[in-house]
Coordinates of C-alpha atoms in Angstrom, one line a residue:
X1 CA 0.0 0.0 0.0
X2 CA 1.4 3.4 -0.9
X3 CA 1.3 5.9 1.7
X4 CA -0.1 9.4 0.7
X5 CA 2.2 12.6 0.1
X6 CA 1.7 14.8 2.9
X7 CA 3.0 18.6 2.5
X8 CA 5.1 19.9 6.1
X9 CA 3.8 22.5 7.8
X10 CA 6.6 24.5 9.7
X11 CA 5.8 26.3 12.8
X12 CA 5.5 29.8 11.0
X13 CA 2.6 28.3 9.4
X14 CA 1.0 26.8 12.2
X15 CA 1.2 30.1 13.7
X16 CA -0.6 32.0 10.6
X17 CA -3.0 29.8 11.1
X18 CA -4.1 30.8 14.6
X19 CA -4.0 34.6 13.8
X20 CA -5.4 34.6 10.2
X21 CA -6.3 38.5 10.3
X22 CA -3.4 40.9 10.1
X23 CA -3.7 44.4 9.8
X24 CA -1.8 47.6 8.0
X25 CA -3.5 50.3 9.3
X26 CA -1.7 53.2 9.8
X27 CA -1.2 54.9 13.1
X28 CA -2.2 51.6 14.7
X29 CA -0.8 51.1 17.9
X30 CA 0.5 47.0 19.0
X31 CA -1.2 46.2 22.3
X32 CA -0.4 42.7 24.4
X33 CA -3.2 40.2 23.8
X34 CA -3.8 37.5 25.7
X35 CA -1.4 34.5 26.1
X36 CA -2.5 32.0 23.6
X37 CA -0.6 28.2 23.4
X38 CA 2.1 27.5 20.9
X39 CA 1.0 24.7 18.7
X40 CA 2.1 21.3 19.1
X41 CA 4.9 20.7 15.9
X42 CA 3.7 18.1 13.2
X43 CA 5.1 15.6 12.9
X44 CA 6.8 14.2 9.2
X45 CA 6.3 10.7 8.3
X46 CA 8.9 9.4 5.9
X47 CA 8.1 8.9 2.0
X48 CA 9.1 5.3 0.7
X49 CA 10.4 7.1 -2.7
X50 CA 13.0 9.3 -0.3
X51 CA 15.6 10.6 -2.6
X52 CA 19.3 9.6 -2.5
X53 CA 21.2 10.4 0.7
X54 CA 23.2 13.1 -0.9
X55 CA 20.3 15.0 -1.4
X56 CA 18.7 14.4 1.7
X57 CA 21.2 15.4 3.4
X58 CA 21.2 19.0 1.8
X59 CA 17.4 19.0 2.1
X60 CA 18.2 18.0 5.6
X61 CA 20.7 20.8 6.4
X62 CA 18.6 23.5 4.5
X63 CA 15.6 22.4 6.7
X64 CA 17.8 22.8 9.4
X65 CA 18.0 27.0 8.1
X66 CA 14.2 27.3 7.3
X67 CA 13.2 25.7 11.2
X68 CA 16.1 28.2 12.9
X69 CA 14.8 30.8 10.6
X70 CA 10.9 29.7 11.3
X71 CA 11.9 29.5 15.3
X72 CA 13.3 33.4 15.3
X73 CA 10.2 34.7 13.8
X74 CA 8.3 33.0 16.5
X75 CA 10.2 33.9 19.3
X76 CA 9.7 37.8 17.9
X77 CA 6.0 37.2 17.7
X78 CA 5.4 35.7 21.0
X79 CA 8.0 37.5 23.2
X80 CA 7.9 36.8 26.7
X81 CA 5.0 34.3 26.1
X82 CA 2.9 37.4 24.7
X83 CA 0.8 37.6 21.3
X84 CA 0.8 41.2 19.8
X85 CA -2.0 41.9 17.8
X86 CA -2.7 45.6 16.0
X87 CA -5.5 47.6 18.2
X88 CA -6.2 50.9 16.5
X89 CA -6.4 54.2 19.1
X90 CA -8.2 56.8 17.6
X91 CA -6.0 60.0 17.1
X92 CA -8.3 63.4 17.0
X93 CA -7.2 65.9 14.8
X94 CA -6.6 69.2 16.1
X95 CA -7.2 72.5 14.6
X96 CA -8.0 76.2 15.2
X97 CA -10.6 77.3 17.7
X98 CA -14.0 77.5 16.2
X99 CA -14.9 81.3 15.6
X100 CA -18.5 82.5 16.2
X101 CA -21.1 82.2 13.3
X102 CA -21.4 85.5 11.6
X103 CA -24.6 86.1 9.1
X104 CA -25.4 88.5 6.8
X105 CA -29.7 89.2 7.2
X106 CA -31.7 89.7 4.0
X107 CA -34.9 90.9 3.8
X108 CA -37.1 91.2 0.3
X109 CA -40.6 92.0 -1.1
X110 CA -42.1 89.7 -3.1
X111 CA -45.2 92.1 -3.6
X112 CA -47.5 94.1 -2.1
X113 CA -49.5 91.7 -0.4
X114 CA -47.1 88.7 -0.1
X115 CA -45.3 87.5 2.4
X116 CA -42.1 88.9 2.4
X117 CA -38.9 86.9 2.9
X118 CA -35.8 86.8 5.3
X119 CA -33.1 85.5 4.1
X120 CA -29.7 84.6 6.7
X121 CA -26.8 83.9 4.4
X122 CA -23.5 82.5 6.2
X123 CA -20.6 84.4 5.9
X124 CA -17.7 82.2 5.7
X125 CA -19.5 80.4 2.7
X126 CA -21.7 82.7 1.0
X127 CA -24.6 79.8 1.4
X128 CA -28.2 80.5 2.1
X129 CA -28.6 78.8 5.5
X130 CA -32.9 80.3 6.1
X131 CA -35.2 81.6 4.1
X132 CA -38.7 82.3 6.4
X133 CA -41.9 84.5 5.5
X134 CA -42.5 87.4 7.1
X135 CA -45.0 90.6 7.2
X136 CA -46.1 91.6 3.7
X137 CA -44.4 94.3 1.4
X138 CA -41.3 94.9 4.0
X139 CA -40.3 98.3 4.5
X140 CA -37.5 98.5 7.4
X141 CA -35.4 96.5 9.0
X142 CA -33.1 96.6 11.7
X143 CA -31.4 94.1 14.4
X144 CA -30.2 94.8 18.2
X145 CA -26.9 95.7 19.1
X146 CA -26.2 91.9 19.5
X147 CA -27.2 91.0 16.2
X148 CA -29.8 88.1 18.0
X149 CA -33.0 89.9 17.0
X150 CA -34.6 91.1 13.9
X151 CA -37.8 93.2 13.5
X152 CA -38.6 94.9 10.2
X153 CA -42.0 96.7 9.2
X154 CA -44.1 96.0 7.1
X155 CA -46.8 97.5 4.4
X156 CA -49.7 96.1 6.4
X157 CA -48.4 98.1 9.3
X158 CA -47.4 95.5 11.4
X159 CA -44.1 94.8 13.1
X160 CA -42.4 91.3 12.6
X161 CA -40.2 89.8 14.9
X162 CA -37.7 87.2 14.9
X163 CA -34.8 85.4 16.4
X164 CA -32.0 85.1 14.0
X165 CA -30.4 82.0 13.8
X166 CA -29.8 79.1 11.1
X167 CA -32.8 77.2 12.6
X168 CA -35.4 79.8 12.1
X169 CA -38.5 78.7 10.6
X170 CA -41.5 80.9 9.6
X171 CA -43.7 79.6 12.1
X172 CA -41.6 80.9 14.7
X173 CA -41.3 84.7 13.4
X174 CA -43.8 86.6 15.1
X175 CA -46.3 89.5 14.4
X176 CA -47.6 92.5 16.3
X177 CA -49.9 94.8 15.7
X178 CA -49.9 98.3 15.1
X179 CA -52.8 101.4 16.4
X180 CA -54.7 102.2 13.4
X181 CA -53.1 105.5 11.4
X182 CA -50.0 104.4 13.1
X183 CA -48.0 104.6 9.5
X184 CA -45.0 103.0 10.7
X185 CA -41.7 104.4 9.0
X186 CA -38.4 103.0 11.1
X187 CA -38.1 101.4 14.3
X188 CA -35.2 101.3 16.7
X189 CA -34.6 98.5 19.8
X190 CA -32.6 99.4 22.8
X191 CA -32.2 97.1 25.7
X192 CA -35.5 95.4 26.5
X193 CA -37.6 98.0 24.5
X194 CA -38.5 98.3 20.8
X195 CA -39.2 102.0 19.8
X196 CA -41.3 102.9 16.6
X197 CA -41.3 106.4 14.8
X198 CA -45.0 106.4 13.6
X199 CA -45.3 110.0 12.0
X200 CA -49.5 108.9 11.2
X201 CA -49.6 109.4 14.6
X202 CA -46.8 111.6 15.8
X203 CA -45.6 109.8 18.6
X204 CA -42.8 107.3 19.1
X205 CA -44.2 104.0 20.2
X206 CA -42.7 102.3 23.2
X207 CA -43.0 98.1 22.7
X208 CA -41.3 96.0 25.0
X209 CA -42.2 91.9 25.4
X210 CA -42.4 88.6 23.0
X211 CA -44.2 89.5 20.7
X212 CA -43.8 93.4 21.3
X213 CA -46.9 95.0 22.5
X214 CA -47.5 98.5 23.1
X215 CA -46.6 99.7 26.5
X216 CA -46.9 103.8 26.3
X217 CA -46.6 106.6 23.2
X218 CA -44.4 108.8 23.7
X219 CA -46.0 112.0 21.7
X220 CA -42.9 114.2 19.9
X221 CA -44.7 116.1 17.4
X222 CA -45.6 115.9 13.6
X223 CA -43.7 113.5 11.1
X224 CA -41.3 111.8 13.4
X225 CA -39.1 109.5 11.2
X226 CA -36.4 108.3 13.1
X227 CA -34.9 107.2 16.1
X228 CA -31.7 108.3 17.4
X229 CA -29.7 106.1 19.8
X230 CA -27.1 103.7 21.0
X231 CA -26.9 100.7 23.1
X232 CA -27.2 101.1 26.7
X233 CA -27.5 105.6 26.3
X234 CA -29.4 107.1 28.6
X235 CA -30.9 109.3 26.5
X236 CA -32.1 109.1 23.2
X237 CA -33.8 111.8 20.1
X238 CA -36.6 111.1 17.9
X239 CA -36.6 113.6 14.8
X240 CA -39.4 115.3 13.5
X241 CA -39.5 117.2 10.5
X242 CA -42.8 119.4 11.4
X243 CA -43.8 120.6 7.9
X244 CA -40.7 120.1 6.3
X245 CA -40.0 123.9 5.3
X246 CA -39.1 124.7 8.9
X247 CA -36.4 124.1 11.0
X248 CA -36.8 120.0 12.4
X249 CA -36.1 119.5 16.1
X250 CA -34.8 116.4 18.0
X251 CA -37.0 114.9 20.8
X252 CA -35.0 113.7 23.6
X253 CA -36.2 110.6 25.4
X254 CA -35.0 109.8 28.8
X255 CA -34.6 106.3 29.2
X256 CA -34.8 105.7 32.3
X257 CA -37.9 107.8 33.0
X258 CA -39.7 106.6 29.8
X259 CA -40.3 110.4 29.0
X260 CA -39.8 113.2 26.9
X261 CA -37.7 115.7 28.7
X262 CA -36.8 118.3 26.1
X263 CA -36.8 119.0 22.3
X264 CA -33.5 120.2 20.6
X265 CA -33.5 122.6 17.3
X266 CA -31.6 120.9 14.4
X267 CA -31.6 121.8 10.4
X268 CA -34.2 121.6 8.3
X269 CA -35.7 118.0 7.4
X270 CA -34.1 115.6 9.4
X271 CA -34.0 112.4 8.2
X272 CA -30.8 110.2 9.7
X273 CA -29.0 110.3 12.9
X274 CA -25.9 108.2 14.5
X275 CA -25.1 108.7 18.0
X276 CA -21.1 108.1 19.4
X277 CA -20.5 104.7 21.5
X278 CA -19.8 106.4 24.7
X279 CA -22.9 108.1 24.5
X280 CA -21.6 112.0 24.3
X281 CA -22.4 113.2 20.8
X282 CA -25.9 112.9 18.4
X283 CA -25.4 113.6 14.5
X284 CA -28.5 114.7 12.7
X285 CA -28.5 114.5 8.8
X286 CA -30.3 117.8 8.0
X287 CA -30.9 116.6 4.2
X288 CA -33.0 120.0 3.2
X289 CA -30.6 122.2 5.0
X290 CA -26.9 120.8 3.9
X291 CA -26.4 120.3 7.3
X292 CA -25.2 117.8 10.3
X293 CA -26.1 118.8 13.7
X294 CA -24.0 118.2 16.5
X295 CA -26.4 117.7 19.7
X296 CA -24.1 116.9 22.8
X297 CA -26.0 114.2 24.9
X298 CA -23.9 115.2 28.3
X299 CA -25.9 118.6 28.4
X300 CA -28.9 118.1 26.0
X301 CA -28.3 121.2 23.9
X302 CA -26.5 121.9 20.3
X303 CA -23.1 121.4 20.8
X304 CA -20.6 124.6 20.8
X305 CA -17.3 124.4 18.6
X306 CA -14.9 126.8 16.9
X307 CA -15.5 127.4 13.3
X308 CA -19.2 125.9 13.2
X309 CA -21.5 127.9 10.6
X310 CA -24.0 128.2 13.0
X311 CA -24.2 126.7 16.3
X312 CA -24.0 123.3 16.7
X313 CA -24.0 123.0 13.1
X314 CA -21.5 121.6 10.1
X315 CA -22.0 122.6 6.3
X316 CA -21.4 119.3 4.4
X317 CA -22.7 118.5 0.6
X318 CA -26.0 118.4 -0.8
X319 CA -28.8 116.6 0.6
X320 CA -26.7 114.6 3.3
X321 CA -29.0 111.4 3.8
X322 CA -27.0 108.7 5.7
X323 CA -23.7 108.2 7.7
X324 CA -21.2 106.3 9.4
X325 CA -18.4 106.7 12.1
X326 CA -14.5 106.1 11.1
X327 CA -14.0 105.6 14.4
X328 CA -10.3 104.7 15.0
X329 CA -9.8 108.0 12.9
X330 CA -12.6 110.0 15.0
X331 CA -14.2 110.8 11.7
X332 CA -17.7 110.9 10.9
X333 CA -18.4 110.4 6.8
X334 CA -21.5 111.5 5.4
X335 CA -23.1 110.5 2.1
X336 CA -24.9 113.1 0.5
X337 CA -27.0 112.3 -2.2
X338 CA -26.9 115.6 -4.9
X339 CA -30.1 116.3 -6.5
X340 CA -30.6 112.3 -7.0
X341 CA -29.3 112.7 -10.5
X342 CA -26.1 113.7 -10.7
X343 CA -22.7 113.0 -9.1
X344 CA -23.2 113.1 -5.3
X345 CA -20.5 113.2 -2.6
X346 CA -18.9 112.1 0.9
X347 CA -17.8 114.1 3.2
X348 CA -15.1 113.2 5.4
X349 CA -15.5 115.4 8.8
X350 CA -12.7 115.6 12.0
X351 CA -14.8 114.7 15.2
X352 CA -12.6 114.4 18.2
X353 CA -13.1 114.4 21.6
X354 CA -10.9 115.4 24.6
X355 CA -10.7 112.4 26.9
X356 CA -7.7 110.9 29.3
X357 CA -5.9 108.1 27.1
X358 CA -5.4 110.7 23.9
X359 CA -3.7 113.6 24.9
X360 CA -5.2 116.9 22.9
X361 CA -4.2 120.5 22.3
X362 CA -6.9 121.9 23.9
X363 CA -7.2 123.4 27.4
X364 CA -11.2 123.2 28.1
X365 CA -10.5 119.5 28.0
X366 CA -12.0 117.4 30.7
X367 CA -11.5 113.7 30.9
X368 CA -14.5 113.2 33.6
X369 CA -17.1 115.5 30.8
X370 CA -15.6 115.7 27.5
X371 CA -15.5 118.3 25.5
X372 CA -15.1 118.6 21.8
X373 CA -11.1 118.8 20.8
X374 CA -9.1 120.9 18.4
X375 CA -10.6 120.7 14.9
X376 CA -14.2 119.2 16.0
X377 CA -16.2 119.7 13.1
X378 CA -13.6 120.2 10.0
X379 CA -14.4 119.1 7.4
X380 CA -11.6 117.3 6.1
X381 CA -12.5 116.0 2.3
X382 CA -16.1 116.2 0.3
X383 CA -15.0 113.1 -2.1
X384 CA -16.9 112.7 -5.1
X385 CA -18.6 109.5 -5.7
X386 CA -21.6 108.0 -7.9
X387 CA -25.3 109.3 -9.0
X388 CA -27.4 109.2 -5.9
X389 CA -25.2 108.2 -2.9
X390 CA -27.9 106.6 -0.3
X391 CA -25.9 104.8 2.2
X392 CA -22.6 104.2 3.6
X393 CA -20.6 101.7 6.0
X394 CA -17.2 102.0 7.2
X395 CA -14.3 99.3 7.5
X396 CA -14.2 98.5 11.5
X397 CA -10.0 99.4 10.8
X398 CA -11.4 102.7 9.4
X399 CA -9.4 102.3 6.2
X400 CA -12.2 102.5 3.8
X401 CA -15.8 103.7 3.0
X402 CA -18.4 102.2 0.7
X403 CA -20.7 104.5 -0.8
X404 CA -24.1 102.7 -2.8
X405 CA -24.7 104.9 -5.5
X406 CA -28.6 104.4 -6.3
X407 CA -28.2 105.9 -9.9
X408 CA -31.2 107.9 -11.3
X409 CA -34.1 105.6 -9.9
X410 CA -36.2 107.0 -13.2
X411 CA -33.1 105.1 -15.7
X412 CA -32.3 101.5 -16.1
X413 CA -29.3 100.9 -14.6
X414 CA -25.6 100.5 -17.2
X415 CA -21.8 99.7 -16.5
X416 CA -21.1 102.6 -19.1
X417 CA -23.9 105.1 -18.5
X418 CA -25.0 107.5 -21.5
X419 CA -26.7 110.6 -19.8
X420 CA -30.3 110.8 -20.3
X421 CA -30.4 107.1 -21.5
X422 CA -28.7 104.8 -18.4
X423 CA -27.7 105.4 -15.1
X424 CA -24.5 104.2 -13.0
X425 CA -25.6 101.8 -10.3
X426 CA -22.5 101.2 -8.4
X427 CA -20.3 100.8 -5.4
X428 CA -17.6 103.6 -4.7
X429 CA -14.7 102.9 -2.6
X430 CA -13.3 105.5 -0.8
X431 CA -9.5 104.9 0.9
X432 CA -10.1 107.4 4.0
X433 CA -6.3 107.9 4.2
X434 CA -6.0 109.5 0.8
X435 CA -9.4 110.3 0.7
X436 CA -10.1 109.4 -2.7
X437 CA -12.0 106.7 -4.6
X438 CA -10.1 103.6 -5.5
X439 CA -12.8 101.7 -6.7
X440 CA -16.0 101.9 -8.5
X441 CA -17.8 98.3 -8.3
X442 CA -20.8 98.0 -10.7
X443 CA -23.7 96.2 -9.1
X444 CA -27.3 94.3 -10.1
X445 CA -30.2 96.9 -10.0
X446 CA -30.5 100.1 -8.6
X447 CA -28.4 99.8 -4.7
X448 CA -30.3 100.8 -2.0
X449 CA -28.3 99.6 1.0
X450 CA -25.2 97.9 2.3
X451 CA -23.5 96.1 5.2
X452 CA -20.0 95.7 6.0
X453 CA -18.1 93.2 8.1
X454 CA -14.5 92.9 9.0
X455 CA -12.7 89.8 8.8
X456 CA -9.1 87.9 7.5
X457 CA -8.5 86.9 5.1
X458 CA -10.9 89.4 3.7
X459 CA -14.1 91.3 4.8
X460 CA -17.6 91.3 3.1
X461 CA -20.1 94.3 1.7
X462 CA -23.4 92.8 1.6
X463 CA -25.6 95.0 -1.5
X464 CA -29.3 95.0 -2.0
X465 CA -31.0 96.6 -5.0
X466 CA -34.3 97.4 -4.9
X467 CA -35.9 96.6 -8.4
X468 CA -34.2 93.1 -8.5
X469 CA -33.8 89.8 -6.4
X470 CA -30.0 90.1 -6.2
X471 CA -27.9 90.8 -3.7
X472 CA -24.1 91.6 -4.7
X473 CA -21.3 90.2 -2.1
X474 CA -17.8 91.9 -2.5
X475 CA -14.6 91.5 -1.4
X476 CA -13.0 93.6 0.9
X477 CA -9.0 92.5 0.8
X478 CA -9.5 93.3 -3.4
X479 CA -12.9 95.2 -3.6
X480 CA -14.0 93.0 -6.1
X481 CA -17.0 90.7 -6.9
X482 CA -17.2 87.7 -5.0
X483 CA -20.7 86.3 -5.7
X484 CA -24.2 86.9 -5.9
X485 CA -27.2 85.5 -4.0
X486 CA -31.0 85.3 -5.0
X487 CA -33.3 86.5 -2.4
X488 CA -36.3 85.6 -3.7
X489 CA -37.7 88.7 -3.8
X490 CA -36.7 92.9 -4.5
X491 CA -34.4 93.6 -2.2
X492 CA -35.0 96.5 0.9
X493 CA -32.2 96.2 3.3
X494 CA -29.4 94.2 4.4
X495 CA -27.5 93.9 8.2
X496 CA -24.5 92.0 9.6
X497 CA -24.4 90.4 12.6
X498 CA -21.2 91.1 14.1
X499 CA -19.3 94.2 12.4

């Protein structure tokens, strides 16, 4: 009987055999196991056809090499009577801190009796995040200082509120109603109250709660249109413009007493008004007059200054409608929209302030009650820029201005305009160290207001137009084009949450 040909296992096999999975996995890490028994050796049986002796001698001495050989690879694997098998340790990547979500907030008409649209773009990535109905025909808009909140008025004359965040659905945005003949034109929020200029009614109307209701109305006189303020100020102004051919006056509303304490004589038509951070200066826009008036809050009069044309008062361009502070350069710049026609300007005006950490030439300062420093109210450049300037934002650095130039609202809008036929509709750049334009960005449709927000690599100005659905995003680091976005709906305004 012939016996059968049996292949030899070595050792190294037999050990394969008990660990048949290996791994390669990078960044694995060998951990002991537990002890597991060496296999018993198999044993070789002889084969009756055995070759000479010669030859089985060198097979002999060469198996000798392959079991030494087999025997070291064991001994490596088992070690002290250990089996090492591959466990993979998860390694986290690290990377930069997360920064906080910035937005840019949208809000459109889609028609007169339509729901009209919010739309919360994110920053980084130029996505749409939200889009949520709100009140019909929208006509303001405006967030707290914390950029958390968002009201906006509508044509109905309701006020709509809303949180704004990247969840927000339209159930959740809410409504409120307004008194009847209210006409609702701008509406401000300070702290835990929500103040609406309704000149229907002449009276400012105080709304505090969720959703805001009425508390009191505050009664400042004929064709109140705006709301002058800051975050946290004691005091704020609400303009009126009376009949429009007279000298306006500022309202001023003490916080803290929830009352109207005095009225303040500015220029003629008031229609725009920023007030410093710490509270110590008002700027009216005086846009029949040519004017800014400079109310100081500390004492609740016109403020007093060498070289002003009357007091309180600073001569800037024609029909000065909106403005902006350069604050790191304590500048206030002015857009002043011309006859709505033609070329329009900025004007570039030197607001300091005595206080203790900048040292001025000026010997009435006081650090505790600040007074206005040498050169308050000079007006440093009038920079021309586009057809119908209507709004302006500053850089937070200060470096630069953008001015939306509306164009001629009654011509279509061109790149290269032909007079009487087209109309530029654009974005000027102003450098505020040279004072000169350094850019002129065309945009979509006719601009009607912007938003600007620092940032690195490069900064953002957010542009809506009003007679189309796009809204223009530029780049700040080349002031440039960097996309476009589809609201959905004409635009009306745009804000940033975070500067």
């Amino acid at each position: 009987m012939s016996i059968p040909k049996r292949r030899p296992k070595s050792i190294s096999h037999a050990v394969r055999n008990q660990n048949p999975k290996t791994s390669s996995i990078v960044g694995a890490v060998l951990q002991p196991a537990e002890r597991s028994n060496v296999p018993t050796p198999v044993s070789i049986q002889a084969d009756p056809s055995a070759p000479t002796p010669a030859i089985a001698s060198r097979r002999k001495h060469s198996g000798y090499f392959r079991d030494a050989a087999s025997a070291l690879v064991l001994a490596a694997l088992i070690g002290c009577g250990n089996t090492y098998r591959p466990v993979v340790t998860a390694i986290n990547p690290v990377g930069p801190a997360s920064q906080p979500q910035k937005y840019a907030v949208a809000i459109s008409s889609t028609g007169a009796t339509t729901p009209g649209l919010v739309t919360i773009v994110d920053f980084s990535g130029d996505t749409v995040l939200v889009t949520a109905n709100i009140g019909p025909d929208p006509k303001y808009f405006v967030m707290d200082s914390a950029g958390s909140n968002g009201y906006t008025l509508n044509g109905d004359g309701t006020l709509t509120s809303f949180d704004v965040s990247n969840q927000l659905i339209s159930s959740a945005v809410l409504q409120s109603t307004l008194l009847a003949g209210s006409n609702p034109i701008s509406v401000f929020p300070q702290g835990t109250y929500v103040y609406v200029s309704e000149p229907g009614r002449g009276v400012v109307g105080q709304f505090s709660g969720t959703p805001p209701a009425l508390r009191q109305e505050l009664t400042v006189g004929d064709n109140v249109v705006y709301v002058v303020g800051a975050n946290a100020a004691q005091r704020l102004y609400a303009l009126v413009q009376g009949s429009g051919t007279a000298i306006g006056q500022a309202a001023a509303i003490d916080v803290a007493s929830n009352a109207v304490t005095t009225t303040v004589p500015v220029g003629i038509t008031p229609v725009y008004g920023v007030m410093t951070a710490d509270f110590k200066r008002a700027y009216i826009m005086n846009k029949g007059s040519n004017t800014v008036s400079v109310i100081n809050a500390q004492t609740n009069a016109l403020d007093s200054f060498t070289g002003s044309s009357a007091p309180g008062t600073i001569s800037v361009g024609t029909a000065p409608v909106w403005a902006d502070f350069a604050t790191t350069r304590s500048e206030l710049v002015v857009a002043n929209a011309g006859t709505g026609s033609n070329q329009g300007s900025l004007s570039v005006v030197s607001i300091p302030l005595c206080n203790a950490a900048a040292a001025v030439t000026n010997p009435n300062c006081d650090p505790t009650n600040p007074v206005d420093a040498a050169g308050f109210g000079t007006v440093l450049a009038s920079v021309p820029v586009g057809v119908n300037p209507v709004n302006v934002a500053v850089l937070a650095d200060g470096t630069r201005a953008y001015v939306a130039n509306g164009g001629d609202p009654s011509l279509p809008c061109a790149t290269v305009p032909v007079a009487g036929v087209s109309t530029g509709c654009s974005v000027s750049v102003v450098n505020l160290t040279s004072n000169v334009v350094t850019a002129t960005i065309p945009v979509s449709g006719h601009p009607n207001f912007l938003a600007v927000s620092n940032a690195t690599p490069t900064g953002k100005v957010y542009v809506t137009s009003a007679d189309n659905s796009t809204m223009t995003i530029i780049r700040t680091d080349t002031d440039t084009l960097q996309t476009t976005v589809d609201l959905q709906g004409k635009g009306v305004m745009v804000r940033v949450t975070a500067p």
